[in-house]
Amino acid sequence: MIDQQELARRFPRSQKYSPEWICENGFGGNSLWLTEFLCERMELQPGMRVLDLGCGRAKSSIFLAREFGVEVWATDLWVVANENWQRVCDADLQHSIFPIHADARSLPYASGFFDAILAVDCYPYFGSDDLYLNYLAQFVKPGGLIGIAGAGLVQEMPKPLPEHLRGWWTQDCWSLHSADWWRRHWERTDIVQITTADSMEDGWKIWTHWHRTAWPNNTTEIAAIEEDAGRYLTYVRVVGRRHADIKLEEYCWPDPLRSMPQQYEKKLMLR
């Protein structure tokens, strides 16, 4: 299993933060470990404008601002901005982090506003939509980076489900995919150049270690991951750089109620 020395080697930046603070009112995986894992391939520089999409309780946003000196728009639907603003103030980062309460499918930002977009342990819930990358990419400048990290698969899940996962697997788990699946899902659009698409080394061990630390009562998930032992379950990350010469379609949004009908009508008239 994973010991503290190995964790310090793998996540040196995250080790400066207490596990109690990380898991306080938190969700799921260790957001700092996953953010650090992703940022190994994100090339963040001080002063960059960064969208932390699905930031939860803004622990990842605080990490990004402190560790990389970036400005962060901490955006989440499930946690209201007032709560995250209090955490930002407690961290004395009110000049670097700006909490926003918004839906990932209805973002209140200008086109090309961000230098980079990160989505940690949340992207599968909305990003598998075939139209979503076209929508999200408009908010990062040409040449900017989009990166995701979180729970995923080593290989796509077969049907029927493996026996050892049936007691834990629920319908939302079908949103989990492998790094190769995400690579194909993004690459086929030509919107981004994939710079990274891989799995975390011994990701299942990191997953179970954190759950034993933060959520020891979640025995069903812990048992399933330990029995799986890396056959299917892991952590994945994918990073893509937005191509400068690809036109994004304004009507091609994941929520048709918020699409641009006049643009779509114009396209139909050209047929």
JSON list of C-alpha atoms in Angstrom, two decimals, residues 153 157 161 165-176 220 224 232-233:
[
{"chain": "A", "resi": 153, "resn": "LEU", "atom": "CA", "xyz": [-11.02, 3.58, -15.81]},
{"chain": "A", "resi": 157, "resn": "MET", "atom": "CA", "xyz": [-16.16, -1.24, -18.47]},
{"chain": "A", "resi": 161, "resn": "LEU", "atom": "CA", "xyz": [-20.28, -5.82, -15.04]},
{"chain": "A", "resi": 165, "resn": "LEU", "atom": "CA", "xyz": [-17.95, -4.27, -8.81]},
{"chain": "A", "resi": 166, "resn": "ARG", "atom": "CA", "xyz": [-21.69, -4.99, -8.84]},
{"chain": "A", "resi": 167, "resn": "GLY", "atom": "CA", "xyz": [-22.29, -4.11, -5.20]},
{"chain": "A", "resi": 168, "resn": "TRP", "atom": "CA", "xyz": [-20.76, -0.64, -5.63]},
{"chain": "A", "resi": 169, "resn": "TRP", "atom": "CA", "xyz": [-21.47, 0.33, -9.25]},
{"chain": "A", "resi": 170, "resn": "THR", "atom": "CA", "xyz": [-24.41, 2.71, -9.67]},
{"chain": "A", "resi": 171, "resn": "GLN", "atom": "CA", "xyz": [-25.85, 4.44, -12.75]},
{"chain": "A", "resi": 172, "resn": "ASP", "atom": "CA", "xyz": [-23.67, 7.54, -12.33]},
{"chain": "A", "resi": 173, "resn": "CYS", "atom": "CA", "xyz": [-20.56, 5.35, -12.64]},
{"chain": "A", "resi": 174, "resn": "TRP", "atom": "CA", "xyz": [-21.30, 4.92, -16.35]},
{"chain": "A", "resi": 175, "resn": "SER", "atom": "CA", "xyz": [-19.87, 8.42, -16.78]},
{"chain": "A", "resi": 176, "resn": "LEU", "atom": "CA", "xyz": [-16.41, 7.03, -15.90]},
{"chain": "A", "resi": 220, "resn": "THR", "atom": "CA", "xyz": [-18.48, -0.71, 0.05]},
{"chain": "A", "resi": 224, "resn": "ALA", "atom": "CA", "xyz": [-14.67, -2.74, -4.37]},
{"chain": "A", "resi": 232, "resn": "TYR", "atom": "CA", "xyz": [-10.56, -1.21, -14.07]},
{"chain": "A", "resi": 233, "resn": "LEU", "atom": "CA", "xyz": [-10.61, 1.62, -11.50]}
]
